PDB file of C-alpha atoms and ligand atoms in Angstrom:
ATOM      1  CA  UNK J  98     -11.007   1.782  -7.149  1.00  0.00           C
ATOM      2  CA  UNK J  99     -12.725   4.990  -7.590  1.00  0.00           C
ATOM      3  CA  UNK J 100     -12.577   8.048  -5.346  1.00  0.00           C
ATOM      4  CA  UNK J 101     -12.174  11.693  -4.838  1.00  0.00           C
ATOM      5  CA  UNK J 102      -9.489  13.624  -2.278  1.00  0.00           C
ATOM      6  CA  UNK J 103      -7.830  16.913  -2.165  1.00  0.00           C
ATOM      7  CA  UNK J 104      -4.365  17.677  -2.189  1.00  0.00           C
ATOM      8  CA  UNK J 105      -3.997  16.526   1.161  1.00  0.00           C
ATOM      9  CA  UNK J 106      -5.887  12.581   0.245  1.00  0.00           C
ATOM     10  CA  UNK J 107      -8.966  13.659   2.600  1.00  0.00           C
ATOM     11  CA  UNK J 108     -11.790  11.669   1.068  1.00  0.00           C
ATOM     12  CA  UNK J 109     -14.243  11.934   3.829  1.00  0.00           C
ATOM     13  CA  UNK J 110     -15.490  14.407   6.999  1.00  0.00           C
ATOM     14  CA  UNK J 111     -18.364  13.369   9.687  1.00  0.00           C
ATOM     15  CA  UNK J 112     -18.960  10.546   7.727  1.00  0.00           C
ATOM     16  CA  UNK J 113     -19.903  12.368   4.418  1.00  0.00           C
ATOM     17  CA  UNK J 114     -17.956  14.238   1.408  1.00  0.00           C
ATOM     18  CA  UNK J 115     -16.056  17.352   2.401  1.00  0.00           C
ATOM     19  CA  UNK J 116     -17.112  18.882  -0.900  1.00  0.00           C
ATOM     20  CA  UNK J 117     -20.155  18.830  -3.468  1.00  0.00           C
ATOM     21  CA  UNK J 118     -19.400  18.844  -6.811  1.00  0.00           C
ATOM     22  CA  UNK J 119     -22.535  18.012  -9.179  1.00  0.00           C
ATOM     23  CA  UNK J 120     -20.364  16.871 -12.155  1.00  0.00           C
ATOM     24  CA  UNK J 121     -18.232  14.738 -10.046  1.00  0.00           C
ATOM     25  CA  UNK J 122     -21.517  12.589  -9.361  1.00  0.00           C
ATOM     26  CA  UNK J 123     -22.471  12.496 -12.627  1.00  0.00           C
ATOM     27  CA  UNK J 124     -19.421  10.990 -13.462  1.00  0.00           C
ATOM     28  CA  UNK J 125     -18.574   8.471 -10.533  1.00  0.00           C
ATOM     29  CA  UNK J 126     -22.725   7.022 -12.237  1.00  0.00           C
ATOM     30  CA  UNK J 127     -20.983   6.912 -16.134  1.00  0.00           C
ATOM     31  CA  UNK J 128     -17.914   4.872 -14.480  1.00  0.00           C
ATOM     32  CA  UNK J 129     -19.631   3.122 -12.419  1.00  0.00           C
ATOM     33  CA  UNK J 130     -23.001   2.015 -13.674  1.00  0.00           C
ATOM     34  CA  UNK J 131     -23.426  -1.486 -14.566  1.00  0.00           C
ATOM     35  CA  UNK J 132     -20.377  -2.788 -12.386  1.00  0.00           C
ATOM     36  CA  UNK J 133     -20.311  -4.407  -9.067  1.00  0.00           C
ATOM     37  CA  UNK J 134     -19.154  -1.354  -6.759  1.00  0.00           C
ATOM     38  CA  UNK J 135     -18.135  -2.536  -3.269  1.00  0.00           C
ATOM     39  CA  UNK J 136     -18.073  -0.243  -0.588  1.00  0.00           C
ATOM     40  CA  UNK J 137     -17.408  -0.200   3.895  1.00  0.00           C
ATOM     41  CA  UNK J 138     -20.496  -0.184   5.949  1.00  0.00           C
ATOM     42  CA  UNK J 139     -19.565   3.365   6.828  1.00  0.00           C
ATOM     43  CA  UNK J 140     -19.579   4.154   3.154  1.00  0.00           C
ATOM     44  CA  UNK J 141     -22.622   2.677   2.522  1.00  0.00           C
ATOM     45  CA  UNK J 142     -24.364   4.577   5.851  1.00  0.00           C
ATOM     46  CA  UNK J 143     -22.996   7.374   4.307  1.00  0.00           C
ATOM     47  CA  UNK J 144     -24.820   6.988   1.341  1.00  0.00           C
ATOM     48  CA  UNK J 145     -27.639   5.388   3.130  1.00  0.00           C
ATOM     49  CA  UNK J 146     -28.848   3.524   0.188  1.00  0.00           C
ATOM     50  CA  UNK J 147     -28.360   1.397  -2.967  1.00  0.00           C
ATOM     51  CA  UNK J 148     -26.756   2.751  -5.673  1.00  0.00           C
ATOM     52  CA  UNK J 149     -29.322   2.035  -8.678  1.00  0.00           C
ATOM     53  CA  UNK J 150     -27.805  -0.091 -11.656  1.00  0.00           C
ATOM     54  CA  UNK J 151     -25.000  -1.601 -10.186  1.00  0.00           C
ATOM     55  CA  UNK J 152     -25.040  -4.418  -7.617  1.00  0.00           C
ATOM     56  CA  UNK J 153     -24.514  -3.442  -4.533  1.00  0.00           C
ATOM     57  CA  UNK J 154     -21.974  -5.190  -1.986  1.00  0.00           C
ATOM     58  CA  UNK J 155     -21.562  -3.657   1.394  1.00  0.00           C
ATOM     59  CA  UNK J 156     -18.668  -4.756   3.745  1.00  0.00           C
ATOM     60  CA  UNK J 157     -19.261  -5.551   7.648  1.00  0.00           C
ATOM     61  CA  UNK J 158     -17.343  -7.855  10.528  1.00  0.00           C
ATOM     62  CA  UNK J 159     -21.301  -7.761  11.584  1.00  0.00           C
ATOM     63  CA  UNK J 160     -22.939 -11.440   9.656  1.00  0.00           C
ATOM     64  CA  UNK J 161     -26.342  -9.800  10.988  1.00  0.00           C
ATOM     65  CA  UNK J 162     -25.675  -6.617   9.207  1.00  0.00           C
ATOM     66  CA  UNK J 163     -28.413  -5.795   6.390  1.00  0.00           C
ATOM     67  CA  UNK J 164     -29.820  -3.706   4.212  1.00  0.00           C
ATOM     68  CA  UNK J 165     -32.442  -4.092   1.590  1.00  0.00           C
ATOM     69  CA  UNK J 166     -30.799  -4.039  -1.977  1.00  0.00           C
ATOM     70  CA  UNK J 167     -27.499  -4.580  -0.437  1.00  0.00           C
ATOM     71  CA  UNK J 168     -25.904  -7.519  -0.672  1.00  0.00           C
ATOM     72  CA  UNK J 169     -23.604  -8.260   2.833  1.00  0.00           C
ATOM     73  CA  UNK J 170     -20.091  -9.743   2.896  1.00  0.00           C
ATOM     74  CA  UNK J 171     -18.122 -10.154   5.833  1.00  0.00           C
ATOM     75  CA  UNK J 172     -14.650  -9.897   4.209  1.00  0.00           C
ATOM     76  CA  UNK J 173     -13.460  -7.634   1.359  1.00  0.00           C
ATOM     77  CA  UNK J 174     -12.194 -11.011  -0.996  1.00  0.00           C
ATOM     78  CA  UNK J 175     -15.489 -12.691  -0.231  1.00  0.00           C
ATOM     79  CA  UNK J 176     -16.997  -9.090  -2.064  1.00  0.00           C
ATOM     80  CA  UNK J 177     -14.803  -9.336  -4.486  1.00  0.00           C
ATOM     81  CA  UNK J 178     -15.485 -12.875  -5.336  1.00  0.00           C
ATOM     82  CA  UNK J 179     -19.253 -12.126  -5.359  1.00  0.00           C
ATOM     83  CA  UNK J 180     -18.779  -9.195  -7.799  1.00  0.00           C
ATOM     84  CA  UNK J 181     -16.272 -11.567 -10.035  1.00  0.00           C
ATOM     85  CA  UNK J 182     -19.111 -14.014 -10.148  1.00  0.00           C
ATOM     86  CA  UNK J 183     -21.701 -11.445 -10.922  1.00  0.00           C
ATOM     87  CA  UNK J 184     -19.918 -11.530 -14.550  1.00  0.00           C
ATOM     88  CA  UNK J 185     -19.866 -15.043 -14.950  1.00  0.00           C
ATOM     89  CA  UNK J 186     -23.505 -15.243 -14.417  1.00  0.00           C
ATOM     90  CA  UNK J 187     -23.944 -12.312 -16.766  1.00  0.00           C
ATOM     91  CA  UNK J 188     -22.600 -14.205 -19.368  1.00  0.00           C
ATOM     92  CA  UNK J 189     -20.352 -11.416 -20.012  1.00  0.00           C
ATOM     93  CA  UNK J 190     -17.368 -11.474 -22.554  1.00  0.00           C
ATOM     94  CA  UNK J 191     -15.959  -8.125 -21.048  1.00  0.00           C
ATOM     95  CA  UNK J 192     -12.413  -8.726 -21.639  1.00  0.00           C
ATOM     96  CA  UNK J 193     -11.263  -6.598 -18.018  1.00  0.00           C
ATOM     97  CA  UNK J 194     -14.704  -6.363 -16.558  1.00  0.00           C
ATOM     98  CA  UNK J 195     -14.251  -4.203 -13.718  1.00  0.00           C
ATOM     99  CA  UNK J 196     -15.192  -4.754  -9.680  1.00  0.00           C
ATOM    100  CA  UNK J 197     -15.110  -1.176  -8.168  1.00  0.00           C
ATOM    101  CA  UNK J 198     -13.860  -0.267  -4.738  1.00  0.00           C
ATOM    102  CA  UNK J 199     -15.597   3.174  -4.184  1.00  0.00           C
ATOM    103  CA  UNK J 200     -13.876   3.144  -0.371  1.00  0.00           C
ATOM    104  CA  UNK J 201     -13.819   4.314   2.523  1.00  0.00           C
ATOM    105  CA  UNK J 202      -9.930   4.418   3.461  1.00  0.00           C
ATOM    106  CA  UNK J 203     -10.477   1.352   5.473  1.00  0.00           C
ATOM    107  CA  UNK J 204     -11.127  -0.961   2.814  1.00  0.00           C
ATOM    108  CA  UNK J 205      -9.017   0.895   0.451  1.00  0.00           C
ATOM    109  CA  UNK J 206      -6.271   0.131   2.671  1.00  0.00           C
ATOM    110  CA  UNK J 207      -6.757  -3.389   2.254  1.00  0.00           C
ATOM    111  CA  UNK J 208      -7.709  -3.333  -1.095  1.00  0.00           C
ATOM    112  CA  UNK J 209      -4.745  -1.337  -2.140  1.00  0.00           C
ATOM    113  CA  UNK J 210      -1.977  -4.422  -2.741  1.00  0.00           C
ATOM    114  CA  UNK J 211      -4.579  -5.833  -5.180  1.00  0.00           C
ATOM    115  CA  UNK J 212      -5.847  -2.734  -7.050  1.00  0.00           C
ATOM    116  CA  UNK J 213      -4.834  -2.673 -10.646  1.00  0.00           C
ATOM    117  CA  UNK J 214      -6.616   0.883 -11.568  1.00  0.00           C
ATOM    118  CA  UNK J 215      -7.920   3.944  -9.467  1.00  0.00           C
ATOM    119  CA  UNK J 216     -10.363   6.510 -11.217  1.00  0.00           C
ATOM    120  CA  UNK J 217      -9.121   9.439  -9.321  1.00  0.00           C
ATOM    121  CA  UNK J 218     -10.800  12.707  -9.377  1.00  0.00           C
ATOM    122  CA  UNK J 219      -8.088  14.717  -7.878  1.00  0.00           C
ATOM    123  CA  UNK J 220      -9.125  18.365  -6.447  1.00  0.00           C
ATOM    124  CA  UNK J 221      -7.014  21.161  -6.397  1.00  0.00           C
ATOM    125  CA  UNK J 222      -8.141  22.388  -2.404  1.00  0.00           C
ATOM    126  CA  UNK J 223      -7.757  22.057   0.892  1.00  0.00           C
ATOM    127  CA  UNK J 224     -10.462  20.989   3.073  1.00  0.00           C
ATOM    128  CA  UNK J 225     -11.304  19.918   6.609  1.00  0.00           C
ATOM    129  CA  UNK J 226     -11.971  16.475   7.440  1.00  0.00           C
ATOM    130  CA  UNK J 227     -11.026  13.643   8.928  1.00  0.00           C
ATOM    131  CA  UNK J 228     -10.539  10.695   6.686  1.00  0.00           C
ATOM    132  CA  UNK J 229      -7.568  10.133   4.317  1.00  0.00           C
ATOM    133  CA  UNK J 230      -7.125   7.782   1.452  1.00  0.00           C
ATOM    134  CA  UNK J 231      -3.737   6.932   3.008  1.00  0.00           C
ATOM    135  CA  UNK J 232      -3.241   3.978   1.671  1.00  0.00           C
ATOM    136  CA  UNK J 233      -2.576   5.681  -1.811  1.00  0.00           C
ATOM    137  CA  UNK J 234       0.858   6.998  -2.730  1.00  0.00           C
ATOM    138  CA  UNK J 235       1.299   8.721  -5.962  1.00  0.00           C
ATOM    139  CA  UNK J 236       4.754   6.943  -7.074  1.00  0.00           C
ATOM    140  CA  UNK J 237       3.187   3.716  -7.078  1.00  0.00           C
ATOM    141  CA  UNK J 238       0.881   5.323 -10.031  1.00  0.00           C
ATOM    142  CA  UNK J 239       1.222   6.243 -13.846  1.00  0.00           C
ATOM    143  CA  UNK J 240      -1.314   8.210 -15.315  1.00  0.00           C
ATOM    144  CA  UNK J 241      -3.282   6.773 -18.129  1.00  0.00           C
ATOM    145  CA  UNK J 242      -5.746  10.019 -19.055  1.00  0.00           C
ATOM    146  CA  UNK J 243      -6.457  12.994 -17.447  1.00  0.00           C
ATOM    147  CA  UNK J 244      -9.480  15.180 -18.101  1.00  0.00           C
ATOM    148  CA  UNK J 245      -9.152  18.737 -16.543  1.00  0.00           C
ATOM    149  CA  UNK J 246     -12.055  20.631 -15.028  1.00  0.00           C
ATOM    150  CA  UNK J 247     -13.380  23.231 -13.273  1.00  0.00           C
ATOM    151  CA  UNK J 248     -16.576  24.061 -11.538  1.00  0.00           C
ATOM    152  CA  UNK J 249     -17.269  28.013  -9.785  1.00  0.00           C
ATOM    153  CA  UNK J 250     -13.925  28.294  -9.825  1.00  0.00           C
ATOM    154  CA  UNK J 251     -12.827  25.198  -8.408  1.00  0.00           C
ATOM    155  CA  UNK J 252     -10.095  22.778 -10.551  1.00  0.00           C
ATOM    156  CA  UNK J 253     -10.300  19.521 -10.424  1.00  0.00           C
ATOM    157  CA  UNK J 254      -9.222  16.617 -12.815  1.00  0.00           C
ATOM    158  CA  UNK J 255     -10.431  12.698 -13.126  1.00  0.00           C
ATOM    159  CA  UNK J 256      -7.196  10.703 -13.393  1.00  0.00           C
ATOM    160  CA  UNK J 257      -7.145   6.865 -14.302  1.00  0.00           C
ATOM    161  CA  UNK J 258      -4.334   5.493 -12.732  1.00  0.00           C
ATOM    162  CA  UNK J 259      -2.456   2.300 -13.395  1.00  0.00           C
ATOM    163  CA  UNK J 260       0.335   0.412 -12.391  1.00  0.00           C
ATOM    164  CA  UNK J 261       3.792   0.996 -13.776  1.00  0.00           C
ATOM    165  CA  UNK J 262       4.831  -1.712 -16.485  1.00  0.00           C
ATOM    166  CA  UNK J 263       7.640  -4.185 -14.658  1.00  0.00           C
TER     167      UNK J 263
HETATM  168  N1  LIG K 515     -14.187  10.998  -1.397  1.00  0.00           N
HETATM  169  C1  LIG K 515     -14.551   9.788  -1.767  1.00  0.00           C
HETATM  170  O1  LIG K 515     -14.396   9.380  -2.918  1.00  0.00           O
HETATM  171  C2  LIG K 515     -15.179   8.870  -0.754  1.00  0.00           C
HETATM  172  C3  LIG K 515     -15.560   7.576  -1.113  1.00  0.00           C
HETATM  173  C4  LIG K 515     -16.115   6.759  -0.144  1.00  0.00           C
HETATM  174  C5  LIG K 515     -16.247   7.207   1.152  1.00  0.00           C
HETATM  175  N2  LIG K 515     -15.866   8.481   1.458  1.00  0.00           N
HETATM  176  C6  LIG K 515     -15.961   8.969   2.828  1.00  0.00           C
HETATM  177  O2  LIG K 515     -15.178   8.112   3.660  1.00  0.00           O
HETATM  178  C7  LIG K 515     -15.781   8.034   4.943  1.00  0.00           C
HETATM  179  C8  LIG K 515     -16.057   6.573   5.291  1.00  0.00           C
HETATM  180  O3  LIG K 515     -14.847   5.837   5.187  1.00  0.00           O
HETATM  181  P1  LIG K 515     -14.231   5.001   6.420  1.00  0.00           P
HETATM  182  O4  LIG K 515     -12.820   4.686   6.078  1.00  0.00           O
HETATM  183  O5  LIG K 515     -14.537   5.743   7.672  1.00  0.00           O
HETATM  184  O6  LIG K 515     -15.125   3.689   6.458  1.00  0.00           O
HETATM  185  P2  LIG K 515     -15.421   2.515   5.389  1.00  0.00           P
HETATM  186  O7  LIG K 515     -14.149   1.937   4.868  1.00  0.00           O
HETATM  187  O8  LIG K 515     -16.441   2.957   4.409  1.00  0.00           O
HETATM  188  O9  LIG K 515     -16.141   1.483   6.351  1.00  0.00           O
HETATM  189  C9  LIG K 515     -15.434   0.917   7.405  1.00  0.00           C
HETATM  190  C10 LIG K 515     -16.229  -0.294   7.855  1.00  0.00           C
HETATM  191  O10 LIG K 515     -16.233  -1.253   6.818  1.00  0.00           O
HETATM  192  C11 LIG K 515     -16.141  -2.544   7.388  1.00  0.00           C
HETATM  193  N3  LIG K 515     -14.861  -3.124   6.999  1.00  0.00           N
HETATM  194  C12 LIG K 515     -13.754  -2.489   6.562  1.00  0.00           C
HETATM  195  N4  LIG K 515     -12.796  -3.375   6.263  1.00  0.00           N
HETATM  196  C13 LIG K 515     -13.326  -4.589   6.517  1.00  0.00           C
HETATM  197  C14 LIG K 515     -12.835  -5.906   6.388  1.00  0.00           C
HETATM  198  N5  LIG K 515     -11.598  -6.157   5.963  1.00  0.00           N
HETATM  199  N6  LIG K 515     -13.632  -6.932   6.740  1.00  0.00           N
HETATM  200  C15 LIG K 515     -14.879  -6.731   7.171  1.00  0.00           C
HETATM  201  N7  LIG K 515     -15.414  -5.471   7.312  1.00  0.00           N
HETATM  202  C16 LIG K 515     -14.630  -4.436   6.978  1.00  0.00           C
HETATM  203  C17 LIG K 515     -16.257  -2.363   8.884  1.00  0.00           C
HETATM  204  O11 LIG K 515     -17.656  -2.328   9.135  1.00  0.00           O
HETATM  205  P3  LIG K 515     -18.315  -2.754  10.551  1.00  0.00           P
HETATM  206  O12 LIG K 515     -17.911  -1.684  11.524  1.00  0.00           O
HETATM  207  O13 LIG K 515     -19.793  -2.750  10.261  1.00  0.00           O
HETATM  208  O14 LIG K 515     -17.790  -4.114  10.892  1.00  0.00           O
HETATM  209  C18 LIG K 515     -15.645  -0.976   9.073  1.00  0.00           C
HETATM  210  O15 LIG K 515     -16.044  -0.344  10.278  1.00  0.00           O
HETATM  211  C19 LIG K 515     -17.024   8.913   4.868  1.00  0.00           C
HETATM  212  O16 LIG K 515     -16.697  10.224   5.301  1.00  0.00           O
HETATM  213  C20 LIG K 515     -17.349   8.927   3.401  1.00  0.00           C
HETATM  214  O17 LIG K 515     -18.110  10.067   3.009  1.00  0.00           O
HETATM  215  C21 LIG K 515     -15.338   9.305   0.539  1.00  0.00           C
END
């Protein structure tokens, strides 16, 4: 997964980012690019088109839902599978290639029991809004690297997050 919230988990307001932070772009492209990203209809409406570099897989209960450069999946697994194969018919010999959630909540939510790593970029505010990345809870989390920063005055740090060893 890969996502942004604020000390209270908002991720999202009026269907759009509560905040803009320029470098925070920049770097959801670097971790991203090249990977299947898979993302909610409202996500990708959001965005309101494809992502260059990076397959695109949008998720709908809507079979008639489309969107040119885009491809559609009605379930999140049936994404996930599609973005699995995209390796495989790659070729690739990527030892952990990576399928990226990049939300919203809802899928998150579902997503969550299966997620194995979470680029976080965690901002030190408070905002208004109205969706939450609820489904995340930090004690289910160790950090692997943290990278501190800070832009007009505002701190905020990208976090990759994995699973505590059993
Ligand atoms: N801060 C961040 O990093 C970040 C990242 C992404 C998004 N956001 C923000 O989050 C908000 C959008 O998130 P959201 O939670 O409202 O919506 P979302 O998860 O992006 O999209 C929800 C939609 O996805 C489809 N969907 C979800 N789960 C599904 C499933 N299991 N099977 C089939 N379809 C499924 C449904 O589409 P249909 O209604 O078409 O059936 C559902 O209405 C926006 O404000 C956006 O800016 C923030």
């Amino acid at each position: 997964m890969m996502l942004a919230m604020d000390n209270n988990k908002l991720i999202g307001r009026e269907n759009d980012m509560p905040w803009h932070i320029p470098g925070e772009q920049i770097y959801f492209k670097q971790v991203t690019m090249g990977k299947p990203i898979i993302m909610g209809r409202k996500t990708y409406d959001s965005i309101g088109r494809p992502l260059p570099g990076r397959p695109n897989f949008v998720v709908t209960r809507n079979a008639d839902w489309q969107a040119e450069g885009v491809s559609t999946c009605t379930s999140l697994q049936m994404a996930i599978d599609a973005g699995a194969q995209y390796y495989v018919d790659q070729g690739s010999s990527e030892e952990a290639p990576e399928v990226m959630i990049i939300g919203g909540a809802g899928l998150c939510r579902e997503a969550m029991p299966q997620t194995q790593r979470i680029y976080l970029t965690a901002i030190d505010n408070e905002y208004e809004g109205d969706i939450y990345f609820d489904s995340f809870e930090w004690s289910d989390w160790v950090e692997r690297s943290r990278q501190d920063k800070e832009h007009e005055g505002l701190k905020y740090a990208y976090l990759v997050l994995e699973r505590p060893e059993t």
